[in-house]
Amino acid sequence: MANRSAPASAVVPVLTYPDVRAAVTWLAAAFGLVERVRIGADHRAQLRCGDGDVIVADTGSDRRPPRPGEVVQSVMVRVDDVDAHCLRARQNGARVLMEPTDFPYGERQYTAEDPAGHRWTFTETIADVDPQDWGGELVEA
């Protein structure tokens, strides 16, 4: 059943930021995310990210953003043009940790860190590659 109050994606990362409004503004400018639902003045926001969703949450209770030098999770997002996306992110202050790189598994990716320390990898498919060609194994349920 569809619910206009909840993201439609099956998996929705919830990332904690010290300032939800500033995070939403920055994520829209740097990464192209689009705010879908605002919850309170600075409590939470639901953002669309291509055909996926992300929730930006405030600090409080046991929620904290990552500490410098600490990676507790990362978010991978599919985009149409990794190079153009990386340029946009950099122009909006993203700290690019890995420049756009082609990988043997058929993806071109870059990794950036947002102002709160969350790591984002953006990926573009450049080839259809059999997982066995690079050491993977296709397992179908």
mmCIF file of C-alpha atoms in Angstrom:
data_model
loop_
_atom_site.group_PDB
_atom_site.id
_atom_site.type_symbol
_atom_site.label_atom_id
_atom_site.label_comp_id
_atom_site.label_asym_id
_atom_site.label_seq_id
_atom_site.Cartn_x
_atom_site.Cartn_y
_atom_site.Cartn_z
ATOM 1 C CA MET A 1 0.000 0.000 0.000
ATOM 2 C CA ALA A 2 1.362 3.449 -0.852
ATOM 3 C CA ASN A 3 1.712 6.013 1.951
ATOM 4 C CA ARG A 4 2.452 9.650 1.063
ATOM 5 C CA SER A 5 3.927 10.128 4.552
ATOM 6 C CA ALA A 6 6.650 7.482 4.130
ATOM 7 C CA PRO A 7 9.406 6.913 1.565
ATOM 8 C CA ALA A 8 8.560 4.284 -1.058
ATOM 9 C CA SER A 9 12.018 2.631 -1.137
ATOM 10 C CA ALA A 10 12.491 -0.777 0.450
ATOM 11 C CA VAL A 11 15.695 0.351 2.189
ATOM 12 C CA VAL A 12 15.993 3.924 3.497
ATOM 13 C CA PRO A 13 19.215 5.103 5.177
ATOM 14 C CA VAL A 14 18.695 7.485 8.104
ATOM 15 C CA LEU A 15 21.672 9.832 8.511
ATOM 16 C CA THR A 16 22.166 12.094 11.529
ATOM 17 C CA TYR A 17 23.214 15.743 11.116
ATOM 18 C CA PRO A 18 23.738 18.493 13.684
ATOM 19 C CA ASP A 19 21.579 20.879 11.579
ATOM 20 C CA VAL A 20 18.866 19.221 9.484
ATOM 21 C CA ARG A 21 17.929 22.352 7.495
ATOM 22 C CA ALA A 22 21.557 23.097 6.599
ATOM 23 C CA ALA A 23 22.073 19.446 5.641
ATOM 24 C CA VAL A 24 19.025 19.450 3.353
ATOM 25 C CA THR A 25 20.180 22.654 1.653
ATOM 26 C CA TRP A 26 23.698 21.316 1.184
ATOM 27 C CA LEU A 27 22.632 17.849 -0.021
ATOM 28 C CA ALA A 28 20.334 19.462 -2.602
ATOM 29 C CA ALA A 29 23.027 21.824 -3.886
ATOM 30 C CA ALA A 30 25.975 19.420 -3.854
ATOM 31 C CA PHE A 31 24.413 16.029 -4.613
ATOM 32 C CA GLY A 32 21.075 16.943 -6.247
ATOM 33 C CA LEU A 33 18.824 15.341 -3.617
ATOM 34 C CA VAL A 34 15.266 16.676 -3.491
ATOM 35 C CA GLU A 35 13.376 17.303 -0.255
ATOM 36 C CA ARG A 36 10.085 15.387 -0.224
ATOM 37 C CA VAL A 37 8.742 15.714 3.331
ATOM 38 C CA ARG A 38 9.748 18.092 6.147
ATOM 39 C CA ILE A 39 9.060 16.998 9.729
ATOM 40 C CA GLY A 40 9.236 19.837 12.226
ATOM 41 C CA ALA A 41 11.429 22.898 11.918
ATOM 42 C CA ASP A 42 14.685 20.957 12.346
ATOM 43 C CA HIS A 43 13.728 17.375 13.287
ATOM 44 C CA ARG A 44 13.797 15.280 10.103
ATOM 45 C CA ALA A 45 13.426 15.436 6.354
ATOM 46 C CA GLN A 46 12.800 12.830 3.682
ATOM 47 C CA LEU A 47 14.792 13.333 0.490
ATOM 48 C CA ARG A 48 14.500 11.666 -2.909
ATOM 49 C CA CYS A 49 17.732 10.461 -4.423
ATOM 50 C CA GLY A 50 17.055 9.179 -7.937
ATOM 51 C CA ASP A 51 14.631 6.318 -7.381
ATOM 52 C CA GLY A 52 15.729 5.930 -3.741
ATOM 53 C CA ASP A 53 15.220 7.806 -0.500
ATOM 54 C CA VAL A 54 17.288 9.108 2.422
ATOM 55 C CA ILE A 55 16.104 10.482 5.748
ATOM 56 C CA VAL A 56 18.073 13.282 7.408
ATOM 57 C CA ALA A 57 17.601 13.204 11.195
ATOM 58 C CA ASP A 58 18.565 15.588 13.975
ATOM 59 C CA THR A 59 20.907 14.725 16.799
ATOM 60 C CA GLY A 60 19.368 13.701 20.074
ATOM 61 C CA SER A 61 18.824 10.654 22.190
ATOM 62 C CA ASP A 62 21.487 8.237 20.887
ATOM 63 C CA ARG A 63 21.777 9.744 17.371
ATOM 64 C CA ARG A 64 25.110 11.344 16.490
ATOM 65 C CA PRO A 65 26.879 12.173 13.222
ATOM 66 C CA PRO A 66 30.165 10.352 12.533
ATOM 67 C CA ARG A 67 33.265 11.541 14.370
ATOM 68 C CA PRO A 68 36.190 12.793 12.259
ATOM 69 C CA GLY A 69 38.171 9.897 10.839
ATOM 70 C CA GLU A 70 35.407 7.408 11.642
ATOM 71 C CA VAL A 71 33.340 5.631 8.987
ATOM 72 C CA VAL A 72 30.289 3.885 10.397
ATOM 73 C CA GLN A 73 28.397 3.553 7.118
ATOM 74 C CA SER A 74 28.356 4.871 3.580
ATOM 75 C CA VAL A 75 25.626 5.519 1.062
ATOM 76 C CA MET A 76 25.915 4.447 -2.589
ATOM 77 C CA VAL A 77 23.868 6.339 -5.156
ATOM 78 C CA ARG A 78 23.460 5.575 -8.850
ATOM 79 C CA VAL A 79 23.829 8.624 -11.137
ATOM 80 C CA ASP A 80 23.867 9.167 -14.903
ATOM 81 C CA ASP A 81 27.202 11.011 -15.148
ATOM 82 C CA VAL A 82 29.762 10.500 -12.370
ATOM 83 C CA ASP A 83 32.150 13.155 -13.684
ATOM 84 C CA ALA A 84 29.525 15.909 -13.894
ATOM 85 C CA HIS A 85 28.146 14.883 -10.497
ATOM 86 C CA CYS A 86 31.611 15.023 -8.932
ATOM 87 C CA LEU A 87 32.211 18.496 -10.375
ATOM 88 C CA ARG A 88 28.894 19.744 -8.938
ATOM 89 C CA ALA A 89 29.656 18.229 -5.542
ATOM 90 C CA ARG A 90 33.147 19.748 -5.471
ATOM 91 C CA GLN A 91 31.798 23.184 -6.491
ATOM 92 C CA ASN A 92 29.433 23.009 -3.520
ATOM 93 C CA GLY A 93 32.114 22.143 -1.002
ATOM 94 C CA ALA A 94 32.121 18.349 -0.967
ATOM 95 C CA ARG A 95 35.417 16.854 0.104
ATOM 96 C CA VAL A 96 36.212 14.371 -2.670
ATOM 97 C CA LEU A 97 37.966 11.373 -1.120
ATOM 98 C CA MET A 98 38.281 9.314 -4.302
ATOM 99 C CA GLU A 99 38.296 10.872 -7.754
ATOM 100 C CA PRO A 100 36.108 9.305 -10.480
ATOM 101 C CA THR A 101 37.628 5.897 -11.159
ATOM 102 C CA ASP A 102 36.749 3.017 -13.491
ATOM 103 C CA PHE A 103 36.527 -0.383 -11.781
ATOM 104 C CA PRO A 104 36.803 -3.873 -13.344
ATOM 105 C CA TYR A 105 33.247 -4.684 -12.229
ATOM 106 C CA GLY A 106 31.839 -2.213 -14.767
ATOM 107 C CA GLU A 107 31.238 0.839 -12.572
ATOM 108 C CA ARG A 108 32.774 4.314 -12.581
ATOM 109 C CA GLN A 109 32.653 5.761 -9.062
ATOM 110 C CA TYR A 110 33.772 8.599 -6.846
ATOM 111 C CA THR A 111 33.502 9.038 -3.096
ATOM 112 C CA ALA A 112 32.833 12.287 -1.239
ATOM 113 C CA GLU A 113 32.320 13.326 2.341
ATOM 114 C CA ASP A 114 29.587 15.764 3.334
ATOM 115 C CA PRO A 115 30.040 18.479 5.981
ATOM 116 C CA ALA A 116 28.818 16.168 8.774
ATOM 117 C CA GLY A 117 31.308 13.434 7.829
ATOM 118 C CA HIS A 118 28.963 10.999 6.056
ATOM 119 C CA ARG A 119 30.569 9.212 3.110
ATOM 120 C CA TRP A 120 28.763 8.980 -0.205
ATOM 121 C CA THR A 121 29.837 6.908 -3.215
ATOM 122 C CA PHE A 122 28.275 7.836 -6.534
ATOM 123 C CA THR A 123 28.308 5.189 -9.239
ATOM 124 C CA GLU A 124 27.641 5.042 -12.977
ATOM 125 C CA THR A 125 27.457 1.771 -14.920
ATOM 126 C CA ILE A 126 29.929 1.761 -17.809
ATOM 127 C CA ALA A 127 29.794 -1.944 -18.790
ATOM 128 C CA ASP A 128 27.848 -5.131 -18.130
ATOM 129 C CA VAL A 129 30.443 -7.442 -16.572
ATOM 130 C CA ASP A 130 30.033 -11.047 -15.439
ATOM 131 C CA PRO A 131 30.949 -11.138 -11.714
ATOM 132 C CA GLN A 132 33.243 -14.117 -12.370
ATOM 133 C CA ASP A 133 35.390 -11.883 -14.621
ATOM 134 C CA TRP A 134 36.575 -9.879 -11.580
ATOM 135 C CA GLY A 135 36.469 -12.471 -8.805
ATOM 136 C CA GLY A 136 32.826 -12.192 -7.755
ATOM 137 C CA GLU A 137 30.211 -14.893 -7.728
ATOM 138 C CA LEU A 138 26.634 -14.465 -8.917
ATOM 139 C CA VAL A 139 24.337 -16.010 -6.303
ATOM 140 C CA GLU A 140 20.646 -16.024 -7.073
ATOM 141 C CA ALA A 141 18.098 -16.651 -4.349
#
